[in-house]
PDB file of C-alpha atoms in Angstrom:
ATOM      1  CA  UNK A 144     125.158 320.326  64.407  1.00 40.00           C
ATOM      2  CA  UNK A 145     128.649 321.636  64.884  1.00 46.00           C
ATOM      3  CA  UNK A 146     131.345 318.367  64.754  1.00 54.00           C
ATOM      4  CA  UNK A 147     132.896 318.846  68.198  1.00 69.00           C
ATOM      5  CA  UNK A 148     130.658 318.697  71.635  1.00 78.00           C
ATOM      6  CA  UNK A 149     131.507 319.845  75.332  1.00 85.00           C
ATOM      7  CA  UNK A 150     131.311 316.714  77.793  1.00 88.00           C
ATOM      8  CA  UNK A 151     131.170 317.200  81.295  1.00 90.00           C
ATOM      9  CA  UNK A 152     132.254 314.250  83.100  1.00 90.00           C
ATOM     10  CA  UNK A 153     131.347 313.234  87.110  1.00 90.00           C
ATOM     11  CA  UNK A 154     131.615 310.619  89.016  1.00 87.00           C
ATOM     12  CA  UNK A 155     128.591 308.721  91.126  1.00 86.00           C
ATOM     13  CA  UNK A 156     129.062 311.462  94.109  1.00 86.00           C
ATOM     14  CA  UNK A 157     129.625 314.041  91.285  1.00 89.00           C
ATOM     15  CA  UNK A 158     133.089 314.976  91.914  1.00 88.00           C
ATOM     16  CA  UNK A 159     135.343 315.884  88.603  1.00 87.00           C
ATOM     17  CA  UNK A 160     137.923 313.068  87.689  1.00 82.00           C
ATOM     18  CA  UNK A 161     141.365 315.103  87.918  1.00 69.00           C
ATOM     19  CA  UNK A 162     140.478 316.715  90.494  1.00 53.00           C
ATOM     20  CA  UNK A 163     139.950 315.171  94.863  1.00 52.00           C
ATOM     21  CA  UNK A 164     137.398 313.264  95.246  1.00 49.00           C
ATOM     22  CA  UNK A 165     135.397 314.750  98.164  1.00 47.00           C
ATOM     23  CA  UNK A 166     133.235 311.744  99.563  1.00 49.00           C
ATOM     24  CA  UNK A 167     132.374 313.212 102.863  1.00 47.00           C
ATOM     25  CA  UNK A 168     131.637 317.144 101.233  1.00 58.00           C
ATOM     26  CA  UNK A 169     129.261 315.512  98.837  1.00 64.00           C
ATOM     27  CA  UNK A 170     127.714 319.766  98.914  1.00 77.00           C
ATOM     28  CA  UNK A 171     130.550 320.483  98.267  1.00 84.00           C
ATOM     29  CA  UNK A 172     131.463 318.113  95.090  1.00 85.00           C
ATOM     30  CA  UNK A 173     127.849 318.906  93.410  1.00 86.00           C
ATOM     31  CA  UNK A 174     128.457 322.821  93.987  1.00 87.00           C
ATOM     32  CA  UNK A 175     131.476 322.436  92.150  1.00 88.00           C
ATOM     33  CA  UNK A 176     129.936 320.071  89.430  1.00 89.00           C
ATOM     34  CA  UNK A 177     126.828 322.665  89.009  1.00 85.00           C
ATOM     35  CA  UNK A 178     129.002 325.464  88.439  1.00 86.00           C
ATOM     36  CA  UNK A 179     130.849 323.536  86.092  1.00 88.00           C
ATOM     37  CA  UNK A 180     127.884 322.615  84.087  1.00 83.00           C
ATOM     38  CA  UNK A 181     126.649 325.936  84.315  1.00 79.00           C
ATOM     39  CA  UNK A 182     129.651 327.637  83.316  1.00 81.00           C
ATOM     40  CA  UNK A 183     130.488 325.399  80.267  1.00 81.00           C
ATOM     41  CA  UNK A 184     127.097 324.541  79.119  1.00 80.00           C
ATOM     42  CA  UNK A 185     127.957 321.436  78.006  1.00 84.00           C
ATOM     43  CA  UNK A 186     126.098 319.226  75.032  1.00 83.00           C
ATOM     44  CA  UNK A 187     126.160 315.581  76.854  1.00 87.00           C
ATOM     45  CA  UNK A 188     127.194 314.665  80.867  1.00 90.00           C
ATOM     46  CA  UNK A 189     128.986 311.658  81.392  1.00 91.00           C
ATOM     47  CA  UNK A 190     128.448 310.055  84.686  1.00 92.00           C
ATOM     48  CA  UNK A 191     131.354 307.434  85.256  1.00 90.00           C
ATOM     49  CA  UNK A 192     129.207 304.168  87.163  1.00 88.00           C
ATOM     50  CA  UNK A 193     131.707 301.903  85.902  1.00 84.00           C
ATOM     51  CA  UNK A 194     132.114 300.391  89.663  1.00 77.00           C
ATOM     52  CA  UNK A 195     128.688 299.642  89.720  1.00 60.00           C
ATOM     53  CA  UNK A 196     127.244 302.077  92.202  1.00 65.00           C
ATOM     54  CA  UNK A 197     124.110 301.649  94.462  1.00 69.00           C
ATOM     55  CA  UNK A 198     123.295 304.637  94.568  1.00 70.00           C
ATOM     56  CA  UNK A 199     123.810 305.568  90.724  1.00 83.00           C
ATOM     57  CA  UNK A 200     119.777 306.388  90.059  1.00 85.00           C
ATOM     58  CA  UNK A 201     119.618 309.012  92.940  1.00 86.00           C
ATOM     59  CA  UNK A 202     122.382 310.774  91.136  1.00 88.00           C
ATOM     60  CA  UNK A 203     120.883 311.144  87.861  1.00 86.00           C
ATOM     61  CA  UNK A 204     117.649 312.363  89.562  1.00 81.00           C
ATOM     62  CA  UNK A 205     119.897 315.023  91.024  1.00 83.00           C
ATOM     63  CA  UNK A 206     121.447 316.044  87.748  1.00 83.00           C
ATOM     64  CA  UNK A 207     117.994 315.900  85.795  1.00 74.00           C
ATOM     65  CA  UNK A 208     116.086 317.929  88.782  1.00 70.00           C
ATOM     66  CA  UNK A 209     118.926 321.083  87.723  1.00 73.00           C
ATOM     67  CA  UNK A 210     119.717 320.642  84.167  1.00 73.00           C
ATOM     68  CA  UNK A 211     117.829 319.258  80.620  1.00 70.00           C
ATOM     69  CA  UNK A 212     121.378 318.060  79.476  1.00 79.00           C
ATOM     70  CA  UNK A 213     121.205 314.401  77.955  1.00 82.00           C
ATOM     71  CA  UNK A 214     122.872 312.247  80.339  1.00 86.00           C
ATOM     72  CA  UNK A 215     125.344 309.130  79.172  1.00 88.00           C
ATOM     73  CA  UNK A 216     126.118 306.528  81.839  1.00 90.00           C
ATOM     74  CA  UNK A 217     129.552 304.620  81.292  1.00 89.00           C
ATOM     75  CA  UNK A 218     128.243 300.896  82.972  1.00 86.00           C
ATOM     76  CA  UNK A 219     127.791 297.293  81.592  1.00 78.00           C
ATOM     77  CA  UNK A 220     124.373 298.390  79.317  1.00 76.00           C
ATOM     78  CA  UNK A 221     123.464 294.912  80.886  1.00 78.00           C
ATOM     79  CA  UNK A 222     124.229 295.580  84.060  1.00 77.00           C
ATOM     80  CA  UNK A 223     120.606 295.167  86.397  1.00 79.00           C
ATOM     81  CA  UNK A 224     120.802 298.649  87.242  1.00 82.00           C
ATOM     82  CA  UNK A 225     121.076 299.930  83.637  1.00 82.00           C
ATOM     83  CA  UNK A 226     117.434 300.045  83.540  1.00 80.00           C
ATOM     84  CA  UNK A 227     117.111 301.939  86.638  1.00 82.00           C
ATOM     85  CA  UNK A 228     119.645 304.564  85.181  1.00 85.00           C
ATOM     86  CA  UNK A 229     117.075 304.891  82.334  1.00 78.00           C
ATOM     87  CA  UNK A 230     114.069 305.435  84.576  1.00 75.00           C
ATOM     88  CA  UNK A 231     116.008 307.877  86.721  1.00 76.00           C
ATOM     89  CA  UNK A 232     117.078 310.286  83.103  1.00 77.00           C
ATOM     90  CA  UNK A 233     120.107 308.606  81.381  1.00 82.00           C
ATOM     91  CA  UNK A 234     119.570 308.931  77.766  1.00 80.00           C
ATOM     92  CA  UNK A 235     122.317 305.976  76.953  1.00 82.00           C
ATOM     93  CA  UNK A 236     124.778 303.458  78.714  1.00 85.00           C
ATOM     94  CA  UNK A 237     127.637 302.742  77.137  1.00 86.00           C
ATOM     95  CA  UNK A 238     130.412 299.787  78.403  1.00 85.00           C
ATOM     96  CA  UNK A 239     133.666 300.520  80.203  1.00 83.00           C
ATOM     97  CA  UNK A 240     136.852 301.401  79.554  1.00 84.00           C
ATOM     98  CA  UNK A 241     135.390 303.866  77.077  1.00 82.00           C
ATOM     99  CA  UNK A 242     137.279 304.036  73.727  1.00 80.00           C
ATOM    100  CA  UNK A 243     137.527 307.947  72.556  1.00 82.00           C
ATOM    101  CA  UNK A 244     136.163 307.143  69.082  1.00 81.00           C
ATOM    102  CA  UNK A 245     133.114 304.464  70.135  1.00 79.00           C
ATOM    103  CA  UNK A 246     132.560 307.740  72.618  1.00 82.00           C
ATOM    104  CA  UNK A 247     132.372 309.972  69.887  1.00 83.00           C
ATOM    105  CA  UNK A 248     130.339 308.447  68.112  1.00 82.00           C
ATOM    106  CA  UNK A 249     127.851 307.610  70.711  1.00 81.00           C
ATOM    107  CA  UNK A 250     128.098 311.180  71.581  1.00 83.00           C
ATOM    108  CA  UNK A 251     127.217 312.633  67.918  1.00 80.00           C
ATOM    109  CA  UNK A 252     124.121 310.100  67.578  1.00 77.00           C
ATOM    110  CA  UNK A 253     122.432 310.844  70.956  1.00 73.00           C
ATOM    111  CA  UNK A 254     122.350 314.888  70.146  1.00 73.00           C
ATOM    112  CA  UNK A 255     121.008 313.415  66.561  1.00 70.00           C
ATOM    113  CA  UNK A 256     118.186 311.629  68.806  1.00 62.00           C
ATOM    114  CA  UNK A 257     117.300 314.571  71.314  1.00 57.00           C
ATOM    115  CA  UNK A 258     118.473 317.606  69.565  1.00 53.00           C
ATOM    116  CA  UNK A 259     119.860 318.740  72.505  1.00 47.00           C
ATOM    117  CA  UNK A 260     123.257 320.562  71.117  1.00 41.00           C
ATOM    118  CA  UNK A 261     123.689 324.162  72.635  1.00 42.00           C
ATOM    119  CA  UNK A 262     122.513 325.785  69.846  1.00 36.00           C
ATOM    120  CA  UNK A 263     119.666 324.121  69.635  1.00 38.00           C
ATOM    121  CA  UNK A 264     118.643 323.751  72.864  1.00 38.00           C
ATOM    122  CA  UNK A 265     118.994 327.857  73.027  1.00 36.00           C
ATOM    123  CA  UNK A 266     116.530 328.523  70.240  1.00 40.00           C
ATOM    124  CA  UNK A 267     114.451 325.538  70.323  1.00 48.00           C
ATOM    125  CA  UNK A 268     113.522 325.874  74.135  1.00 60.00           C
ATOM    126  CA  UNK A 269     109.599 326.459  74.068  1.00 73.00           C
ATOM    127  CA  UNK A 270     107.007 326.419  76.890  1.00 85.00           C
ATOM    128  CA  UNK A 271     103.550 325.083  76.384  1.00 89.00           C
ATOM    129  CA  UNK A 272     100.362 325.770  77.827  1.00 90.00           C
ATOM    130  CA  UNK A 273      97.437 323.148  78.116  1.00 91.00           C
ATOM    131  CA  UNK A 274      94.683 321.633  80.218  1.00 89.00           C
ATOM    132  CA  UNK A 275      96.026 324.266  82.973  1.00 88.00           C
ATOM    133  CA  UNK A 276      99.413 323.212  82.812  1.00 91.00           C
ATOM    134  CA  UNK A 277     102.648 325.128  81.330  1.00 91.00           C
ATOM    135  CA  UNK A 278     105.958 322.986  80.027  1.00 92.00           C
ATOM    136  CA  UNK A 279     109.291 324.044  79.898  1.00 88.00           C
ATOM    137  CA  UNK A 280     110.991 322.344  77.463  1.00 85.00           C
ATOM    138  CA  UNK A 281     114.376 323.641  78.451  1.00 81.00           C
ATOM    139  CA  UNK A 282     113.983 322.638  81.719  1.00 83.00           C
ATOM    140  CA  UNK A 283     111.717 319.564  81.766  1.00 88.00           C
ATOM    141  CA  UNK A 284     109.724 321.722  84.020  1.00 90.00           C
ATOM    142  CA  UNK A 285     105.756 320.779  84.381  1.00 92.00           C
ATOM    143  CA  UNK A 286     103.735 323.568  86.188  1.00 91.00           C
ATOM    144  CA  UNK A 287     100.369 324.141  87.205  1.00 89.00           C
ATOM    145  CA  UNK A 288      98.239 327.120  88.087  1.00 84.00           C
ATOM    146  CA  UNK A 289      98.448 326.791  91.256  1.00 85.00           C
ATOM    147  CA  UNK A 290     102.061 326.961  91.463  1.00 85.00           C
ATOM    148  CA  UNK A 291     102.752 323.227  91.966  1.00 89.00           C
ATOM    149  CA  UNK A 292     106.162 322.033  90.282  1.00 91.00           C
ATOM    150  CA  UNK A 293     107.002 319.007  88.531  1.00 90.00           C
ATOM    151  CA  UNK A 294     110.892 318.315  87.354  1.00 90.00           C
ATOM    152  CA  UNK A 295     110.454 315.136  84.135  1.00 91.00           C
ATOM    153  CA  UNK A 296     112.892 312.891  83.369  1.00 88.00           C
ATOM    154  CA  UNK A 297     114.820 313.305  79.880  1.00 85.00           C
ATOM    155  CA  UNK A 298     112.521 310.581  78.327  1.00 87.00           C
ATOM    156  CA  UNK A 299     109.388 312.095  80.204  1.00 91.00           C
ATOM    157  CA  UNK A 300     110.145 315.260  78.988  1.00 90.00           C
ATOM    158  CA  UNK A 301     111.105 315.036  75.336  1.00 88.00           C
ATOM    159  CA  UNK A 302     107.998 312.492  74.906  1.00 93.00           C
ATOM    160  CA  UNK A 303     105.467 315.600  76.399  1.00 94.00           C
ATOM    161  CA  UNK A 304     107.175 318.469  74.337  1.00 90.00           C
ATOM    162  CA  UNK A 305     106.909 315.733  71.133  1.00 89.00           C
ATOM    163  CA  UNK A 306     102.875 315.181  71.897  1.00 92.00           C
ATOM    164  CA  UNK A 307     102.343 319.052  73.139  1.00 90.00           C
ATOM    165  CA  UNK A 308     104.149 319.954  69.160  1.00 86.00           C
ATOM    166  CA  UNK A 309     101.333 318.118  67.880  1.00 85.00           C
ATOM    167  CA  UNK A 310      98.296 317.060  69.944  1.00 87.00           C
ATOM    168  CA  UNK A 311      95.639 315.557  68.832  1.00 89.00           C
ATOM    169  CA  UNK A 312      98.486 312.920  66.622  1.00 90.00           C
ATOM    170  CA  UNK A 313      98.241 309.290  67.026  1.00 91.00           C
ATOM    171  CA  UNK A 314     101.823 308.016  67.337  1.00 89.00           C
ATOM    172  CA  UNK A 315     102.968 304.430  67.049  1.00 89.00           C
ATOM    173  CA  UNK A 316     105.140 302.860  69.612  1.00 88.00           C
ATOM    174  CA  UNK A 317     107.734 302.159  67.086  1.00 86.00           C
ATOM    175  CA  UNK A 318     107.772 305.927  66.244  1.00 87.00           C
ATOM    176  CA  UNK A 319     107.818 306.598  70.135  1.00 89.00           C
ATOM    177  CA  UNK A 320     110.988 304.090  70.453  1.00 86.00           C
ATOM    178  CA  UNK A 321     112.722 306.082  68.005  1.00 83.00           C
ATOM    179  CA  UNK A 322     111.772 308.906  69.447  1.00 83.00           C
ATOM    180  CA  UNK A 323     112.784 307.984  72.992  1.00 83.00           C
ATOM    181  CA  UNK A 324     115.866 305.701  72.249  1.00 77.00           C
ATOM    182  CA  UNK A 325     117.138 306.426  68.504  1.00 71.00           C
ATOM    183  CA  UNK A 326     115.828 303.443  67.054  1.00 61.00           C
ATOM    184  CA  UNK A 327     112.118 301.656  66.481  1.00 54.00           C
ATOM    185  CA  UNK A 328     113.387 298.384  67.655  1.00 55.00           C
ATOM    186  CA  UNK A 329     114.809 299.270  70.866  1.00 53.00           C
ATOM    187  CA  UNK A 330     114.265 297.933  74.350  1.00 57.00           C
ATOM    188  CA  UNK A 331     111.173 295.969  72.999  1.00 60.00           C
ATOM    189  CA  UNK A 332     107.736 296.208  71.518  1.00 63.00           C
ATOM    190  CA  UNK A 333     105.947 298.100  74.621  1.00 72.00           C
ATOM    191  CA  UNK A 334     109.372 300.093  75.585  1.00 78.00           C
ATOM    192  CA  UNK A 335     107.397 303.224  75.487  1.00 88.00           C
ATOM    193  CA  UNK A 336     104.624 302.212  77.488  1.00 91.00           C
ATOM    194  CA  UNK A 337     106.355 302.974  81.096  1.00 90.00           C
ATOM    195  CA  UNK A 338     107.511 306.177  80.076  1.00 91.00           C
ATOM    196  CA  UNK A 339     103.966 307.316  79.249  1.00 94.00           C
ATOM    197  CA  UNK A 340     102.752 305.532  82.267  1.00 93.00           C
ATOM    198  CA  UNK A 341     105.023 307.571  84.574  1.00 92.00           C
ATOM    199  CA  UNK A 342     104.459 310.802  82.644  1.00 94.00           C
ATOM    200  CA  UNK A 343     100.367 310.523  82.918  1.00 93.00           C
ATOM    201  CA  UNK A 344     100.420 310.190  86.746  1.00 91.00           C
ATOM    202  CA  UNK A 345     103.102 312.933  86.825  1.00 92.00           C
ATOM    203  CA  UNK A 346     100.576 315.036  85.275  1.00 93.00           C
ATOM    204  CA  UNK A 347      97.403 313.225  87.407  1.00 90.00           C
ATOM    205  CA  UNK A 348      99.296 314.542  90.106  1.00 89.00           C
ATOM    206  CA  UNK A 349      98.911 318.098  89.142  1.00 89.00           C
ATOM    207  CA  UNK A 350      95.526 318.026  88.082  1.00 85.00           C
ATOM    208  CA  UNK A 351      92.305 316.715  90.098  1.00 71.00           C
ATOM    209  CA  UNK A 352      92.563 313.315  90.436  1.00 61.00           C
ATOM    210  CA  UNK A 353      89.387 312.684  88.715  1.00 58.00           C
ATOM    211  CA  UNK A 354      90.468 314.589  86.088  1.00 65.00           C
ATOM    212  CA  UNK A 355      90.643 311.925  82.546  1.00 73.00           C
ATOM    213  CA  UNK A 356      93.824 311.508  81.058  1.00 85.00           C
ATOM    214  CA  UNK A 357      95.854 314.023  78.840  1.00 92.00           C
ATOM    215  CA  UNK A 358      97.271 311.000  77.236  1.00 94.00           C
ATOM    216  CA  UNK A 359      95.022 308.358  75.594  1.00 94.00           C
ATOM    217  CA  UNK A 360      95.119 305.171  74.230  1.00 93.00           C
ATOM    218  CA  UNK A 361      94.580 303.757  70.842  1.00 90.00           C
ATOM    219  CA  UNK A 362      94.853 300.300  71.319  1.00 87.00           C
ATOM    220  CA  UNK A 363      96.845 298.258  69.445  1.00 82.00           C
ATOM    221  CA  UNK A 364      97.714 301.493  67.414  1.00 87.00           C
ATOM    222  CA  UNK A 365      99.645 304.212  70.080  1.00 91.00           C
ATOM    223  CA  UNK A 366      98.966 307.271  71.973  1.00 94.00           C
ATOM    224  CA  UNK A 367      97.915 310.606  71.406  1.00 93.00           C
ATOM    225  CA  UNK A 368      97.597 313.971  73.712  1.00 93.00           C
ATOM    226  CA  UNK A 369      93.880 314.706  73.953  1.00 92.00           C
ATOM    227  CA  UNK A 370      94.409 318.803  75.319  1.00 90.00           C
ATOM    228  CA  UNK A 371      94.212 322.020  73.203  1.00 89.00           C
ATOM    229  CA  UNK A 372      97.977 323.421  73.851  1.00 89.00           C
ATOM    230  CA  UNK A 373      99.367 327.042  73.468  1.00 87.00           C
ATOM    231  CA  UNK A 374     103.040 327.726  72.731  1.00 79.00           C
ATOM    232  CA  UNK A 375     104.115 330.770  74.938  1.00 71.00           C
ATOM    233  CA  UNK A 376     106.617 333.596  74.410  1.00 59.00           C
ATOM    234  CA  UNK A 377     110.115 333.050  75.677  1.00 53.00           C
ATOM    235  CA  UNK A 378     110.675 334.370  78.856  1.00 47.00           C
ATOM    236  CA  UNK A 379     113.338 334.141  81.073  1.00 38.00           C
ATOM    237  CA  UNK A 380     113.258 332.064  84.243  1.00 40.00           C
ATOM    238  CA  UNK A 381     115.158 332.304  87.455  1.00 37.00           C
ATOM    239  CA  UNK A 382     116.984 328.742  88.321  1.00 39.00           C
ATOM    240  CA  UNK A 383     114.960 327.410  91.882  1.00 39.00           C
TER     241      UNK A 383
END
């Protein structure tokens, strides 16, 4: 991984700091964020909820619904919300003011976690097919044959493309923590188990809702994905 990173950074209505904040053309702020983000392609967002927000979860849906890029929240990482921010996509908090360094390095270490730098998210983008579903890894994009859509969070999505590289694995929730948060003793012994809750009725949802689940349970042991998959040819796709 190259030693410097591009950082977008946004505020809760996802207006630029530097630049006038536009609080009644909130269109117009996220246009300008999206071309922003589209233009520079940037290796982490930083979404400034240092005054606390309310309505700091329904942005991060809207970033994660257009763009894969790891999202960092700057909030108290005990703040109530904080865990809402998580839910919603965020891959990290981290406490304000933000020093440059402490940013840095909480920068380097989350594209350690996800592997999300531009270079690798260019050639290790991958789509999946399985139990009539596809994946889009560089999109968090679920699909089935029917044409329904599905847009994942961060942690939704890199726990699915982890299970579709290898189905048929039993993995333990310490290796999921790691996985999902950078470290096996993170957010508690059964951290993982709401992310795979959310991501098995996300894919209930496109299947028939008697069909079993993709992801089963060992118990007291983990979870494995229970589907033959398919890894597709890259292809490219036209932003909805």
């Amino acid at each position: 991984m190259s030693s410097t990173a591009t950082i977008v950074l946004a505020r809760e209505d996802l207006s630029i700091p530097g630049g006038r904040p536009l609080p009644v053309a909130a269109d117009a702020a996220q246009q300008r964020f999206f071309a922003l983000v589209s233009a520079s392609n940037p290796d982490v967002i930083v979404l400034d909820f240092s005054k606390a927000p309310r309505s700091g979860a329904a942005t991060i849906l809207t970033v994660r619904r257009r763009s894969a890029v790891p999202i960092l929240v700057v909030c108290d990482p005990a703040h109530p919300l904080a865990k809402a921010y998580r839910s919603a996509g965020a891959s990290e908090c981290i406490s304000a003011p933000v020093d440059p360094l402490g940013l840095g390095q909480t920068v380097r270490r989350l594209l350690r976690v996800t592997g999300n730098n531009r270079a690798q998210t260019m050639r290790g983008a991958a789509i999946f097919s399985f139990a009539g579903l596809t994946f889009q890894s560089d999109r968090n994009l679920l699909a089935a044959d029917d044409g329904s859509t599905l847009v994942l969070t961060n942690l939704e999505g890199r726990l699915l493309a982890h299970l579709l590289l290898r189905p048929r694995t039993l993995y333990s929730r310490a290796e999921l923590r790691k996985l999902l948060y950078g470290r096996d003793d993170a957010g508690g012994v059964r951290a993982p188990d709401a992310v795979v809750n959310r991501l098995r009725k996300k894919l209930s949802s496109l299947l028939r809702s008697s069909a079993p689940s993709l992801i089963k349970t060992k118990v007291r042991c983990g979870y494995w994905l229970a589907a033959e998959v398919t890894t597709l040819p890259q292809r490219v796709y036209t932003q909805p």
